[in-house]
CSV table of C-alpha atoms in Angstrom, one decimal:
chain,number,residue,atom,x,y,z
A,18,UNK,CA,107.2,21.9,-28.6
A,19,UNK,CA,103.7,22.0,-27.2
A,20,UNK,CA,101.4,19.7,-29.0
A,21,UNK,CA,97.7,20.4,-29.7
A,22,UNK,CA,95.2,17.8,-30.3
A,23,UNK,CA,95.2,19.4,-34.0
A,24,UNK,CA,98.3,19.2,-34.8
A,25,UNK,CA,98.5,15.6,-33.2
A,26,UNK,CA,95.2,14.5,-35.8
A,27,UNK,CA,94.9,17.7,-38.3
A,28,UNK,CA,91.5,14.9,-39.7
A,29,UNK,CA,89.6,15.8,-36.8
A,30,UNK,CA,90.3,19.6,-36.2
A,31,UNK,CA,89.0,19.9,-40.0
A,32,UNK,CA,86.2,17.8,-38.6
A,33,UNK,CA,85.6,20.2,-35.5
A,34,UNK,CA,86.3,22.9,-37.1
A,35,UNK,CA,83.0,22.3,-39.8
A,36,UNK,CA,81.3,21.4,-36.5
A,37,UNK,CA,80.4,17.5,-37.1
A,38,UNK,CA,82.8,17.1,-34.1
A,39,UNK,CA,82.8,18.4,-30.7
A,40,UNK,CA,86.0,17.9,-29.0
A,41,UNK,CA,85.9,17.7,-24.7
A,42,UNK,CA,88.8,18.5,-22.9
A,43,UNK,CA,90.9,15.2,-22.2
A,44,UNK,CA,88.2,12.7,-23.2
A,45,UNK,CA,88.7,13.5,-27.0
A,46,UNK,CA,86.2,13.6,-29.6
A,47,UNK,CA,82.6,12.7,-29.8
A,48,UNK,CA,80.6,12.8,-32.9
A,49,UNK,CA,78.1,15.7,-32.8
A,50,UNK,CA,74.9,14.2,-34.0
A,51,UNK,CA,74.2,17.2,-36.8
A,52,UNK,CA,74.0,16.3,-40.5
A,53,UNK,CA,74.9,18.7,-43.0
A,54,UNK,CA,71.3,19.5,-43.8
A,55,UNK,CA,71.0,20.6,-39.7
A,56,UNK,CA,74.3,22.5,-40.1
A,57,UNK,CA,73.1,24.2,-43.3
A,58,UNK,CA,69.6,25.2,-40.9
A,59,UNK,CA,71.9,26.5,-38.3
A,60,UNK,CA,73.4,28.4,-40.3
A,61,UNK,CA,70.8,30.3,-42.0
A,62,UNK,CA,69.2,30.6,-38.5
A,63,UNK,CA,72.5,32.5,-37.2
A,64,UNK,CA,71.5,35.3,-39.7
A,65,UNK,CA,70.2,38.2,-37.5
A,66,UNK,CA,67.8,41.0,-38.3
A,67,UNK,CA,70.1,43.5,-36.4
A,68,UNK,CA,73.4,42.5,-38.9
A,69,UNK,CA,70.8,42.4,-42.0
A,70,UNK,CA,68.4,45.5,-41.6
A,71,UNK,CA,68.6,48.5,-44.1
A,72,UNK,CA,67.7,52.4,-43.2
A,73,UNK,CA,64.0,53.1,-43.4
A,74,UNK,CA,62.3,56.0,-45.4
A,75,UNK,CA,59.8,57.6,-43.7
A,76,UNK,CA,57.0,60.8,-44.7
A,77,UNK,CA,54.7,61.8,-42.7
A,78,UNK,CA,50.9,61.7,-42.2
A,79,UNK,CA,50.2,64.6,-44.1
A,80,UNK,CA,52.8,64.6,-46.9
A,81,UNK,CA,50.6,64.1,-49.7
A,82,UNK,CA,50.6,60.8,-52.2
A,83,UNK,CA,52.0,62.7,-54.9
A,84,UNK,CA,55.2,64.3,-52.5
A,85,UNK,CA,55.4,60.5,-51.5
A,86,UNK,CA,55.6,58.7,-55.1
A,87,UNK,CA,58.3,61.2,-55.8
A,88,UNK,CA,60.4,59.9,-52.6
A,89,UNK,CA,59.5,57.2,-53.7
A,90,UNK,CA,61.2,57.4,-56.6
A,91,UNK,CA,63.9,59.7,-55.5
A,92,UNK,CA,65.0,56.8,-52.7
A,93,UNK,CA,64.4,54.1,-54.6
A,94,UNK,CA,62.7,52.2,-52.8
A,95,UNK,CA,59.3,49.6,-52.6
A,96,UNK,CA,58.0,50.6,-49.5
A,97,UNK,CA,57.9,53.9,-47.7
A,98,UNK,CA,57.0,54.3,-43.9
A,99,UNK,CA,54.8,56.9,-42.6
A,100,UNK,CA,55.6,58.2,-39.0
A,101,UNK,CA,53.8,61.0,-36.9
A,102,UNK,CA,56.1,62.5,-33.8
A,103,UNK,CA,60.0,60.6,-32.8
A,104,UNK,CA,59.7,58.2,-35.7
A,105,UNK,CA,56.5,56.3,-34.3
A,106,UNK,CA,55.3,54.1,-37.5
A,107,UNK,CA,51.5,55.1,-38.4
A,108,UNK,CA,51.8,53.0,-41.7
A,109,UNK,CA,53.2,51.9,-44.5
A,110,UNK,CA,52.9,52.8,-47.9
A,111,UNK,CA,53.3,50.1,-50.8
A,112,UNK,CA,54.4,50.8,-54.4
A,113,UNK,CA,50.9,49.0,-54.9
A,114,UNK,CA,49.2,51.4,-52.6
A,115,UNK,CA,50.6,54.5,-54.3
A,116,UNK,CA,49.6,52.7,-58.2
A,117,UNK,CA,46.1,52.2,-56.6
A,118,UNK,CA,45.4,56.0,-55.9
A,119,UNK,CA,47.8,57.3,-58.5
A,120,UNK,CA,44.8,55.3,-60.8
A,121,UNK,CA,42.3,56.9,-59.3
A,122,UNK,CA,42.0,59.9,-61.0
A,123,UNK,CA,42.3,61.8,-57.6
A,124,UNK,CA,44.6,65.7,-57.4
A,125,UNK,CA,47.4,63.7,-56.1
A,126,UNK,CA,49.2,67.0,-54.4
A,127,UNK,CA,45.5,67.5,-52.0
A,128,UNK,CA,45.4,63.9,-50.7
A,129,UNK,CA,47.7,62.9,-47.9
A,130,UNK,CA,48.8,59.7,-47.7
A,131,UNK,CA,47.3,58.5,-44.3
A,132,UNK,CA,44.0,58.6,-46.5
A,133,UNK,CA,46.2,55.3,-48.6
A,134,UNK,CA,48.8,53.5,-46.3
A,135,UNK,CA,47.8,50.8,-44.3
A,136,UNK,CA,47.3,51.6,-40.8
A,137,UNK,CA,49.0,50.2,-37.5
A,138,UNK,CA,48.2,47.5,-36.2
A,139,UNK,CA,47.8,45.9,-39.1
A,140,UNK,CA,51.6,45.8,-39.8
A,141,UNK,CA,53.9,43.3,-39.4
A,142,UNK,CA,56.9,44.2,-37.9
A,143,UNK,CA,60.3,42.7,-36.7
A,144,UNK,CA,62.6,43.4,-34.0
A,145,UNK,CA,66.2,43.7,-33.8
A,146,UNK,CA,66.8,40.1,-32.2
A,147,UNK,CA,64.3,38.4,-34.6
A,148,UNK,CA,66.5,35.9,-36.9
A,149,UNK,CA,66.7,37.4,-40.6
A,150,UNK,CA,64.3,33.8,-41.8
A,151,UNK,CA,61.4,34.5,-39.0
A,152,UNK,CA,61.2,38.0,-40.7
A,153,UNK,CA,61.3,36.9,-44.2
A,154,UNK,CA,58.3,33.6,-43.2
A,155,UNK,CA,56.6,36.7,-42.0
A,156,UNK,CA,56.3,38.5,-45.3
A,157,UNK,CA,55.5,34.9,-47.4
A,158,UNK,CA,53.2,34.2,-44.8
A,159,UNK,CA,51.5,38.0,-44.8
A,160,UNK,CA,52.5,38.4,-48.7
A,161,UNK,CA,54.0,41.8,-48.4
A,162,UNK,CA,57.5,43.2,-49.7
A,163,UNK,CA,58.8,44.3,-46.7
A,164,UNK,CA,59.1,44.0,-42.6
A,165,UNK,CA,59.6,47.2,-40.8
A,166,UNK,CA,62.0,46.5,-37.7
A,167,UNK,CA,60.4,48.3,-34.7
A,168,UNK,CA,61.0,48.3,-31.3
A,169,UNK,CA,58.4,49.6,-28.5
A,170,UNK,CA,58.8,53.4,-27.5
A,171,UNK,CA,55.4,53.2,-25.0
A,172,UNK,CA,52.0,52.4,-24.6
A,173,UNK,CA,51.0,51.0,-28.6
A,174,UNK,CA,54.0,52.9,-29.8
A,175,UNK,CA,56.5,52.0,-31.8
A,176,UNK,CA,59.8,53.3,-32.8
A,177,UNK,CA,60.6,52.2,-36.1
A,178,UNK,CA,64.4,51.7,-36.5
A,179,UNK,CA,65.3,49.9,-40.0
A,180,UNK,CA,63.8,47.3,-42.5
A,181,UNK,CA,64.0,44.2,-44.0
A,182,UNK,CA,62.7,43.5,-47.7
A,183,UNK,CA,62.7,40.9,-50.2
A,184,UNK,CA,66.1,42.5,-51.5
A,185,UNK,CA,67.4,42.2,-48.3
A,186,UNK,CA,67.0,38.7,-47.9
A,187,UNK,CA,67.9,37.8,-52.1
A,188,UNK,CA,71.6,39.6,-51.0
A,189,UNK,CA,71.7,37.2,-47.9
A,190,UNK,CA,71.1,34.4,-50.3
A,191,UNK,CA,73.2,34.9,-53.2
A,192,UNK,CA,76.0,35.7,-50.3
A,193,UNK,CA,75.4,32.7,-48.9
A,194,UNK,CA,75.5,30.9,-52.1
A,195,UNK,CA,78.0,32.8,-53.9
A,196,UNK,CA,79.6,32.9,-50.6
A,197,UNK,CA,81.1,36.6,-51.2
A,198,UNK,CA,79.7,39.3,-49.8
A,199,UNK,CA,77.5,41.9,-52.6
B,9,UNK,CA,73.1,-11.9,-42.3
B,10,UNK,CA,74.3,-9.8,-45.1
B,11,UNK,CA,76.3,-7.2,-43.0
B,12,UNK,CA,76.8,-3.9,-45.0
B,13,UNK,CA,79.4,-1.0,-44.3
B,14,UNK,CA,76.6,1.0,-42.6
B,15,UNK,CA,75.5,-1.2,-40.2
B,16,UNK,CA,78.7,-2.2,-39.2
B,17,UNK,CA,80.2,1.6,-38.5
B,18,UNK,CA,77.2,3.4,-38.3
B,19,UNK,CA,78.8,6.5,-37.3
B,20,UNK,CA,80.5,6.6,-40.2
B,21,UNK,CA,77.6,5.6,-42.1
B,22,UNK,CA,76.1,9.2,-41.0
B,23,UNK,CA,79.1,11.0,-41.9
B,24,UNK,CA,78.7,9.9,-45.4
B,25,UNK,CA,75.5,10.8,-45.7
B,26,UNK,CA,76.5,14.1,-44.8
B,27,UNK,CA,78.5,14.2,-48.0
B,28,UNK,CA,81.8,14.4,-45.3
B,29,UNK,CA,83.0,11.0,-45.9
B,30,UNK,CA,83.0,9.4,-49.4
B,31,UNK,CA,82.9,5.7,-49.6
B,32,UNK,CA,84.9,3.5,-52.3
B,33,UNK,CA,84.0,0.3,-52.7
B,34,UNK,CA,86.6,-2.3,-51.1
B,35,UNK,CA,89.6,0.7,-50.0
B,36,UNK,CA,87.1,1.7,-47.2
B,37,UNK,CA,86.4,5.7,-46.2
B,38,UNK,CA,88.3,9.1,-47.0
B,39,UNK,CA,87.7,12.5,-45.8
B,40,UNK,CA,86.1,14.4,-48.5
B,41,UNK,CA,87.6,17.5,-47.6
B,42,UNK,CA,84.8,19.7,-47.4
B,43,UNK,CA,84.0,21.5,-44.8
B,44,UNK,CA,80.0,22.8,-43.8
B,45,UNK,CA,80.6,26.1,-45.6
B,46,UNK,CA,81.4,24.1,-49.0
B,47,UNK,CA,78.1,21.8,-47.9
B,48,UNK,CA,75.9,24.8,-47.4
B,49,UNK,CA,77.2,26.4,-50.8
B,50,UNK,CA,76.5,23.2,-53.2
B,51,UNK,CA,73.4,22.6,-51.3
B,52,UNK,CA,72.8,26.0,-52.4
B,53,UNK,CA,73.8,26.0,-55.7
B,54,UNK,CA,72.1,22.8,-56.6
B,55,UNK,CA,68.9,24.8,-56.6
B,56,UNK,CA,67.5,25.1,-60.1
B,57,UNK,CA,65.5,27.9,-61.6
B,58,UNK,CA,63.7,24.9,-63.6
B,59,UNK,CA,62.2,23.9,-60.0
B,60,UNK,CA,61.3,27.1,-58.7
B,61,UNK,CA,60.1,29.2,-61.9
B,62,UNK,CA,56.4,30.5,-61.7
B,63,UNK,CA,54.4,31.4,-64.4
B,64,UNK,CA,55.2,34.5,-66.2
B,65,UNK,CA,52.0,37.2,-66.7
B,66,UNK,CA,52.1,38.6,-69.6
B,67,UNK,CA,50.4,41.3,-71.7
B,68,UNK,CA,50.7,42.5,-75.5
B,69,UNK,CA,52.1,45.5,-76.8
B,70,UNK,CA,48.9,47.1,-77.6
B,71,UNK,CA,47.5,46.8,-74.3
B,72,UNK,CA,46.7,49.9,-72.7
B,73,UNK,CA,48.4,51.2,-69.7
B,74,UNK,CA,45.1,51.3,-67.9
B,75,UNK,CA,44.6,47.7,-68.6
B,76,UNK,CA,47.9,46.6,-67.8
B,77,UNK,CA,47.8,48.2,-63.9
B,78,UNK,CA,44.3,46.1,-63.9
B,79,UNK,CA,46.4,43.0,-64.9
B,80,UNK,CA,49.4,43.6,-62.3
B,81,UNK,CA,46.4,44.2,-59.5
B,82,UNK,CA,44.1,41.1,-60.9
B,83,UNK,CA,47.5,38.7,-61.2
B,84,UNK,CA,48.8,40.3,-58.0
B,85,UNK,CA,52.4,40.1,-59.5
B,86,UNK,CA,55.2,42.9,-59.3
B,87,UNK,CA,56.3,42.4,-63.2
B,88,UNK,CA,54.4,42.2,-66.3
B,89,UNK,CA,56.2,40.7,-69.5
B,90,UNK,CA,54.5,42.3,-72.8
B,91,UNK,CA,55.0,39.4,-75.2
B,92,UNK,CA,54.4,39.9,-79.4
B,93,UNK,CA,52.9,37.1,-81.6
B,94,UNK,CA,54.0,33.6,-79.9
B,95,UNK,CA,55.1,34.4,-76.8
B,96,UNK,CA,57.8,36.4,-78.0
B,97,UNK,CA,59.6,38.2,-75.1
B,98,UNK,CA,59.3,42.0,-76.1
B,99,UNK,CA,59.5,44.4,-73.0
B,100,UNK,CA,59.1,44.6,-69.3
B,101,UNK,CA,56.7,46.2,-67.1
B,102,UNK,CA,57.3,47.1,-63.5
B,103,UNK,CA,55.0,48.7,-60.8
B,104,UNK,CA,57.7,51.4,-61.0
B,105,UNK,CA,57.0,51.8,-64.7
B,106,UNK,CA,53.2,51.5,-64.3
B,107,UNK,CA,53.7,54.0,-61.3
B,108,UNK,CA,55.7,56.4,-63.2
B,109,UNK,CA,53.1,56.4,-66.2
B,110,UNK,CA,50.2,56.9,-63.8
B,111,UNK,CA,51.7,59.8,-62.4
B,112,UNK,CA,52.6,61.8,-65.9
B,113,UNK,CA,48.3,62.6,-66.3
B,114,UNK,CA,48.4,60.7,-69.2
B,115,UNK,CA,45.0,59.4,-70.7
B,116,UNK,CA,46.1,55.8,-69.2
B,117,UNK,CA,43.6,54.0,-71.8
B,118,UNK,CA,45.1,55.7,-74.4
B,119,UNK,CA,48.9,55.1,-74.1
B,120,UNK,CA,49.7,51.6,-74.9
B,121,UNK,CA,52.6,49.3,-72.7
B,122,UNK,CA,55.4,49.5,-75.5
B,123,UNK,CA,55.7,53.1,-74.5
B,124,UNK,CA,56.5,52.8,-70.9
B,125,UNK,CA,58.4,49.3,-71.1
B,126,UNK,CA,61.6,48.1,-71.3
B,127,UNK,CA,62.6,46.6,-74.6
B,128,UNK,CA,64.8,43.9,-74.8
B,129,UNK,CA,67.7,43.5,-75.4
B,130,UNK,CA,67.8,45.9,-72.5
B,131,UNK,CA,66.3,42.7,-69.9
B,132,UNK,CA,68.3,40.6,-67.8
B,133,UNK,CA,66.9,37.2,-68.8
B,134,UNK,CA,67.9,33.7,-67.4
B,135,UNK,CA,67.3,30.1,-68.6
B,136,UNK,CA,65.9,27.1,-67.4
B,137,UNK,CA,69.6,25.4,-66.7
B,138,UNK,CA,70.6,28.4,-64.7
B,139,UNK,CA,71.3,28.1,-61.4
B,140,UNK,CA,69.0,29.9,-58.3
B,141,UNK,CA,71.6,31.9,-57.0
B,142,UNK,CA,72.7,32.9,-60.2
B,143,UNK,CA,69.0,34.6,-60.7
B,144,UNK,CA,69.2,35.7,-57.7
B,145,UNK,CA,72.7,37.6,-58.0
B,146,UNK,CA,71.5,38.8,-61.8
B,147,UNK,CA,68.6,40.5,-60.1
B,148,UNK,CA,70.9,42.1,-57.6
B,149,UNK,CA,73.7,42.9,-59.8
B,150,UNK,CA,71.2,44.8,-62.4
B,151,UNK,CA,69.0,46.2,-59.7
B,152,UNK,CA,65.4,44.1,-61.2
B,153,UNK,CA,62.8,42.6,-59.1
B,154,UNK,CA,63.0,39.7,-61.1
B,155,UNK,CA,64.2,38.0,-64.3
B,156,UNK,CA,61.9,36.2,-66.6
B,157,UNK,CA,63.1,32.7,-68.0
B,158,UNK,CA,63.4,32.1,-71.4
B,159,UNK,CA,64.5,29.6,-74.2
B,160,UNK,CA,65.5,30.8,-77.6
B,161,UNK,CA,63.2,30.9,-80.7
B,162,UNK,CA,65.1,32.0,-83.4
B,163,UNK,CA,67.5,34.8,-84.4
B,164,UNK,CA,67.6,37.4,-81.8
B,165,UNK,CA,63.6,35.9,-80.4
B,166,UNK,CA,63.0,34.3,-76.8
B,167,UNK,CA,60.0,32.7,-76.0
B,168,UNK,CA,59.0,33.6,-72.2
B,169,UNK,CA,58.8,30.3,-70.2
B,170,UNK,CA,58.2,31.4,-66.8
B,171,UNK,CA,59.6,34.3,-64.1
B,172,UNK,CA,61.9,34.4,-61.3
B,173,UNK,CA,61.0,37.2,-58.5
B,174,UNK,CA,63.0,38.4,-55.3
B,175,UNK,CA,59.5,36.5,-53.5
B,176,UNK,CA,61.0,33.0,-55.0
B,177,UNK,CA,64.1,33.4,-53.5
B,178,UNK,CA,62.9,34.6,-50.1
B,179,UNK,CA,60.7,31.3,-50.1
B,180,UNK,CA,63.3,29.4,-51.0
B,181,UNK,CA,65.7,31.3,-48.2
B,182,UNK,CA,62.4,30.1,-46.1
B,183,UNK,CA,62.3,26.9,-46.9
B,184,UNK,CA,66.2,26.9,-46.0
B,185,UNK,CA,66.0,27.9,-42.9
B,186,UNK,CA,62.6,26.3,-41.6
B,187,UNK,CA,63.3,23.0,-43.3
B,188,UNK,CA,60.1,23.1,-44.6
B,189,UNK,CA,58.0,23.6,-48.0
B,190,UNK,CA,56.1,27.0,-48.1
């Protein structure tokens, strides 16, 4: 019968299994050095944009605010991106953005929404490699609801390929803490 | 020289910090049996909504529409509460709602907050005992950008204590991750 060193001490596989030990071939174990509180920020920081990311909505320039509150709506979802050509972003439109000119008294079918969203480049975006806690610092840090996740498609341009919003990252953490999958 | 347990096996000193090991006085160390992914979940779940509540905004029933969209924008918050006579939790108010009512041509000074809201008992609520990821998972499960926290006041009456939004759990998912207070 071929031993293994975890069936010879079952202790320390459970212990390099959760990653407080390291084993090295023939020389045994070592302890690692991490506490749980450095394992728990490891963890987190394994969480990838790429794995997290959710479709994007997108309108375009010239759809007008009231076409886009009714997408909106219809998608239900906070944020809507607006693209001109292959999906470059232009802007983004917030539910707050949309309230603001839906307040204003204005025909709501004649103005288009590039006359509302905020303009690139004063987005922030993420990109596919970008760790799922770096995009959610960014929209604390920026206060907005959502990141879109872009990637470059030439000179200033940007191809906008999913999002990340607050929802996304309150699923990640009740999964984490619930430790099911919603 | 007093010689404690620690500084005589400080390795496993650091191991029962790290919640791995559990000492008992005189019989020495066992293995707790946990492994990181039961660490990362009670780290988890030991957040409290009592530490991380903000204040709630609220607004009365009579309040207008009009001046309730003025209150979301002044407050810069996602969710009014409309409260009646002591802070009595009565209804709801989201930026969809407001949107929604903005949108219908209404005379927006005219049409008071209990028309658009949600009355309880139709509001997910949570208390100040309640776990974070149990928020969290409420406002998933019922599709709410946040839960307000209340304590009761009587028969079938909840005074509103404070508010829960997806942005305190993506700080807290911060705070995770980066180790640090944002």
């Amino acid at each position: 019968m071929h031993l293994t060193r975890a069936t010879l001490r079952p202790d320390l596989a459970i212990l390099t299994m959760a990653g407080f030990l390291e084993a090295r071939p023939r020389v045994g174990y070592f302890y690692s050095g991490k506490s749980a509180n450095q394992l728990l920020i490891e963890h987190i920081q394994s969480l990838m944009v790429k794995d997290y990311k959710s479709r994007p909505v997108v309108v375009q320039e010239k759809t007008s605010v009231y076409d886009a509150i009714c997408t909106m709506f219809l998608e239900d979802v906070g944020t809507l991106y607006v693209v001109k050509g292959q999906n470059r972003l232009s802007g983004v439109l917030s539910r707050k953005d949309l309230l603001k000119a839906a307040m204003g008294n204005h025909e709501l079918t004649a103005v288009p929404v590039s006359v509302v969203m905020t303009r690139m480049p004063n987005i922030v975006t993420c990109k596919l490699d970008d760790t799922l806690v770096h995009a959610a610092g960014q929209m604390m840090r920026h206060q907005v609801d959502s990141v879109p996740v872009v990637r470059i498609a030439g000179d200033e341009e940007w191809e906008i390929i999913g999002r990340i919003t607050k929802t996304t990252i309150a699923r990640a953490f009740v999964e984490l803490g619930e430790n099911i999958s919603i």
